[in-house]
Short mmCIF file of C-alpha atoms in Angstrom, two decimals:
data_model
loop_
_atom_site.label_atom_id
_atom_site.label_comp_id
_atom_site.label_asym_id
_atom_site.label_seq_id
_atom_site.Cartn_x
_atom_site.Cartn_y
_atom_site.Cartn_z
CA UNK A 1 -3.97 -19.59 -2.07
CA UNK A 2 -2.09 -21.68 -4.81
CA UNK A 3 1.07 -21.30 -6.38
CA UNK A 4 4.05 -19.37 -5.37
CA UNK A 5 4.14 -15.33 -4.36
CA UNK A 6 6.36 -13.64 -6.20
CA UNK A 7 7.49 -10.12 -6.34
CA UNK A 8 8.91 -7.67 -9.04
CA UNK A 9 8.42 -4.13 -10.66
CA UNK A 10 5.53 -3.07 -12.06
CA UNK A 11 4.99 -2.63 -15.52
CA UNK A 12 2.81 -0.58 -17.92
CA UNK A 13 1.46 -3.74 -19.34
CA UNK A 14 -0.15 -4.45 -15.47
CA UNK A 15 -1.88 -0.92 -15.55
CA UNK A 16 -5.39 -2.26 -15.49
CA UNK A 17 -4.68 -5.11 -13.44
CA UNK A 18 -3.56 -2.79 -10.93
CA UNK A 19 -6.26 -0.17 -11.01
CA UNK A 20 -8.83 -2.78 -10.43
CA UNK A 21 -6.86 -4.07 -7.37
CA UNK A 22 -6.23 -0.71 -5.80
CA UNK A 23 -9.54 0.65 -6.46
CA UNK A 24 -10.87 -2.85 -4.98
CA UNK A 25 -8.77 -2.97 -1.89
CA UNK A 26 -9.32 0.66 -0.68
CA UNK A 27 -13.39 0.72 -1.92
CA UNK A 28 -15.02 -2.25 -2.44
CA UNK A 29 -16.57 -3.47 1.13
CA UNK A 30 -16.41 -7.40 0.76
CA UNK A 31 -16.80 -10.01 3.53
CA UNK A 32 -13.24 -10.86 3.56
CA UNK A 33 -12.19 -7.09 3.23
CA UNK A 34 -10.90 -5.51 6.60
CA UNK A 35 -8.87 -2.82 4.83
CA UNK A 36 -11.36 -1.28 2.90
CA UNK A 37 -12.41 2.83 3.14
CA UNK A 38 -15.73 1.97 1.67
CA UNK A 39 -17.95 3.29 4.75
CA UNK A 40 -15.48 6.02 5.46
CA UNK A 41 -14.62 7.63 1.93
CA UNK A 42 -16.42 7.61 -1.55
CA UNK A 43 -14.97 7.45 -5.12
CA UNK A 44 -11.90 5.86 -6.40
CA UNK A 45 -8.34 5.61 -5.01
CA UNK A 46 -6.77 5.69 -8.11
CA UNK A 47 -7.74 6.56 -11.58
CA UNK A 48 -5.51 6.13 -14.88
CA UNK A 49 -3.94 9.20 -14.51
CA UNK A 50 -2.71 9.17 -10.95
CA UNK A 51 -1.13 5.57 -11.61
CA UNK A 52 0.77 7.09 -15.04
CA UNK A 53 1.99 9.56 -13.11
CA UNK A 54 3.31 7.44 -10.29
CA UNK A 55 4.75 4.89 -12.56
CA UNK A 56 6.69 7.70 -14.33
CA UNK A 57 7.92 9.22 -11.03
CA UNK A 58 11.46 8.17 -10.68
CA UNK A 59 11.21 8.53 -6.59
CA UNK A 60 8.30 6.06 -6.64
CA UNK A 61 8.73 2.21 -7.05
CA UNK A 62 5.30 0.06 -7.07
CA UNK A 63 6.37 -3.10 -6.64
CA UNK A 64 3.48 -6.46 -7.26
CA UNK A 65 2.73 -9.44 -5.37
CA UNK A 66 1.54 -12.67 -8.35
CA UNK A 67 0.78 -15.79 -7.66
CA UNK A 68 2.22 -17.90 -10.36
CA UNK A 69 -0.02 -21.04 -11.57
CA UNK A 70 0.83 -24.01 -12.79
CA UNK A 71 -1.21 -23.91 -16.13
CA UNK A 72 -1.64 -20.04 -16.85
CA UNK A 73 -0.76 -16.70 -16.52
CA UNK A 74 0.42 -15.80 -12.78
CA UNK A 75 -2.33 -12.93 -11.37
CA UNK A 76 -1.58 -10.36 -9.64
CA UNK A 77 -2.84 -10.46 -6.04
CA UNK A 78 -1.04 -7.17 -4.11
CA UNK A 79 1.40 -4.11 -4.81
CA UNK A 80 3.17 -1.65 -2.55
CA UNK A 81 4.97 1.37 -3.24
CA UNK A 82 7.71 2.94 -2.18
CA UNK A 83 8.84 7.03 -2.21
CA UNK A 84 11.91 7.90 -1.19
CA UNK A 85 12.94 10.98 0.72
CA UNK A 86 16.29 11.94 1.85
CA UNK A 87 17.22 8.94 4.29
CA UNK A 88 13.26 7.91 4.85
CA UNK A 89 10.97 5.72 2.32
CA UNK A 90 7.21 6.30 2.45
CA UNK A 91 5.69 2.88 2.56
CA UNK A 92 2.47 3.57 0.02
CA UNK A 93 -0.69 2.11 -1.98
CA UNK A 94 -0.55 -0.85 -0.28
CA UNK A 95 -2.79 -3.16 -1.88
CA UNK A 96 -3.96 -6.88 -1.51
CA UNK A 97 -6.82 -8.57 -3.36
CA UNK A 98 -9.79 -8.08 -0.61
CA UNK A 99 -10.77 -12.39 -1.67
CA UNK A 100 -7.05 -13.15 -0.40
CA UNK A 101 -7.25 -11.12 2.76
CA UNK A 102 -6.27 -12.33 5.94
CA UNK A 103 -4.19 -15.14 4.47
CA UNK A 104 -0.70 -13.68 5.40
CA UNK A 105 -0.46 -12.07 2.03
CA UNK A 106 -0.03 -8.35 3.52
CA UNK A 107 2.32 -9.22 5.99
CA UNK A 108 4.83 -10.94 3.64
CA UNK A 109 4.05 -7.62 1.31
CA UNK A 110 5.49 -5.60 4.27
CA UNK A 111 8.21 -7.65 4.87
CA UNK A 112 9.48 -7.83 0.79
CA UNK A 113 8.75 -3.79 0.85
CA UNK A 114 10.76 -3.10 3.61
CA UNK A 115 13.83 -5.09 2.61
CA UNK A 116 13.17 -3.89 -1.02
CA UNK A 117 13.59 -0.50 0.61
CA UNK A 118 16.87 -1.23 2.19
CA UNK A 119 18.00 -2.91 -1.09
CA UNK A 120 17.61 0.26 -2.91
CA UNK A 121 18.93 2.58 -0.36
CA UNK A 122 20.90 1.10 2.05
CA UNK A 123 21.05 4.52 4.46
CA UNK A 124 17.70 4.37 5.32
CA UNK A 125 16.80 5.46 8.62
CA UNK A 126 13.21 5.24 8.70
CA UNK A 127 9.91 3.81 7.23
CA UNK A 128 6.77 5.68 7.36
CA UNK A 129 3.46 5.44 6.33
CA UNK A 130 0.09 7.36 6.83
CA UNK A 131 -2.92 5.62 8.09
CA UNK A 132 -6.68 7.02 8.10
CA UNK A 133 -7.21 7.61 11.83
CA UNK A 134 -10.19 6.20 12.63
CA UNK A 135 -8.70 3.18 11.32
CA UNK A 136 -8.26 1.43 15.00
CA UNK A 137 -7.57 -1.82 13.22
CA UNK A 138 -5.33 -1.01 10.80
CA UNK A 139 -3.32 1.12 13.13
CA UNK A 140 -2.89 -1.75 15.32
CA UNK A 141 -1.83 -4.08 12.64
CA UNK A 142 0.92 -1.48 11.86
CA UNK A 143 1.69 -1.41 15.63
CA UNK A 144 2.62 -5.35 16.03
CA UNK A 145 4.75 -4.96 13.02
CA UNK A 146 6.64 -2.48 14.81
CA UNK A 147 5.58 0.84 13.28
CA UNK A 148 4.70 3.90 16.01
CA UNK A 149 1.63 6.44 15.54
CA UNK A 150 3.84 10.01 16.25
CA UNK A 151 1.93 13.47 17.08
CA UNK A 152 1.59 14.07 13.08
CA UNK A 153 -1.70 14.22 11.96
CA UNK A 154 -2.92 15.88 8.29
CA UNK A 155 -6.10 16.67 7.12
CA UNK A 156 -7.39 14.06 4.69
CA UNK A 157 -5.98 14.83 1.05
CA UNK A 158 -9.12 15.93 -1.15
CA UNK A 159 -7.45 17.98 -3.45
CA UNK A 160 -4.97 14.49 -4.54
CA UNK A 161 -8.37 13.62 -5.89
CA UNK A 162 -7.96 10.04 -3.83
CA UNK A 163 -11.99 10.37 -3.00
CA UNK A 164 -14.41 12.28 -0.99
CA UNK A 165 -14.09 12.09 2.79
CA UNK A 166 -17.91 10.77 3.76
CA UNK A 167 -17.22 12.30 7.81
CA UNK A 168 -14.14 13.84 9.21
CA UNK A 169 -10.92 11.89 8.78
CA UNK A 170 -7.38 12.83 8.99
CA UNK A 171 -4.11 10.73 8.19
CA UNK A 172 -2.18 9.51 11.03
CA UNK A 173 1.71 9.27 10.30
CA UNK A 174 3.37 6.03 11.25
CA UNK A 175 7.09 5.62 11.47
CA UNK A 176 9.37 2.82 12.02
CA UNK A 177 12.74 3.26 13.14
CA UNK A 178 15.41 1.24 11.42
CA UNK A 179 18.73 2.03 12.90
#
């Protein structure tokens, strides 16, 4: 990786940067890739009208990760997004470019979300996510970075038109306690 990561808001004018990355990160099975759903479910994550609709959600932030060049335009590498609920923020289409996985990208993504979180609404008590289960990997990552699977499993979302489960999956909630 060269340049400098950056965050801020995103912006309509990053809409098809951003459904290329999301769509990338949760389908396309690449060498690098250990995030992807690709064997597990089938279709997109996102579509146009899904990321509209979040963008003009008011509860929802999605927040993007660039790496700024030296000679040209700064690309877009990762987003995250947060909901907010009462005094808990859903920690959301997490995203990083499957070439710069495993580089420390995602983890400095979790970091900036979760004190972007606290920025916004200092009460916070919690951050939770939802993981796909059979995801032994991923829930592990989320485990060293101090998040905690609870007894809260939910059947996988088909009718949010996120893709087609290809074998029984459910979403494990995650939560991490802040104070």
């Amino acid at each position: 990786m060269t340049g400098q990561l950056t965050f801020r808001k995103a912006l309509t004018e990053d809409f098809s940067q951003l459904l290329g990355l999301i769509n990338r990160a949760y389908r396309e099975n690449t060498a690098r890739s250990w995030t992807n759903e690709a064997e597990l479910v089938a279709g997109l994550r996102i579509d146009e009208q899904q990321l509209q609709q979040a963008l003009a959600d008011q509860d929802f932030h999605l927040y993007v990760a660039e790496i700024d060049h030296e000679h040209s335009n700064s690309t877009i590498v990762a987003c995250v997004g947060l909901s907010f609920h009462l005094n808990e923020v859903e920690i959301g289409t997490f995203s990083v470019d499957p070439i710069l996985q495993n580089t420390g990208i995602g983890k400095r993504v979790l970091t900036f979300a979760e004190e972007q979180a606290l920025l916004i609404q200092p009460s916070l008590k919690r951050y939770v996510m939802y993981v796909l289960d059979v995801r032994a990997e991923l829930l592990a990552y989320y485990q060293r970075r101090g998040y905690s699977p609870t007894d809260l499993k939910t059947s996988y979302p088909i009718e949010a038109n996120v893709g087609q489960p290809l074998r029984h999956i459910e979403l494990q909630q995650m939560l991490k306690t802040i104070r």
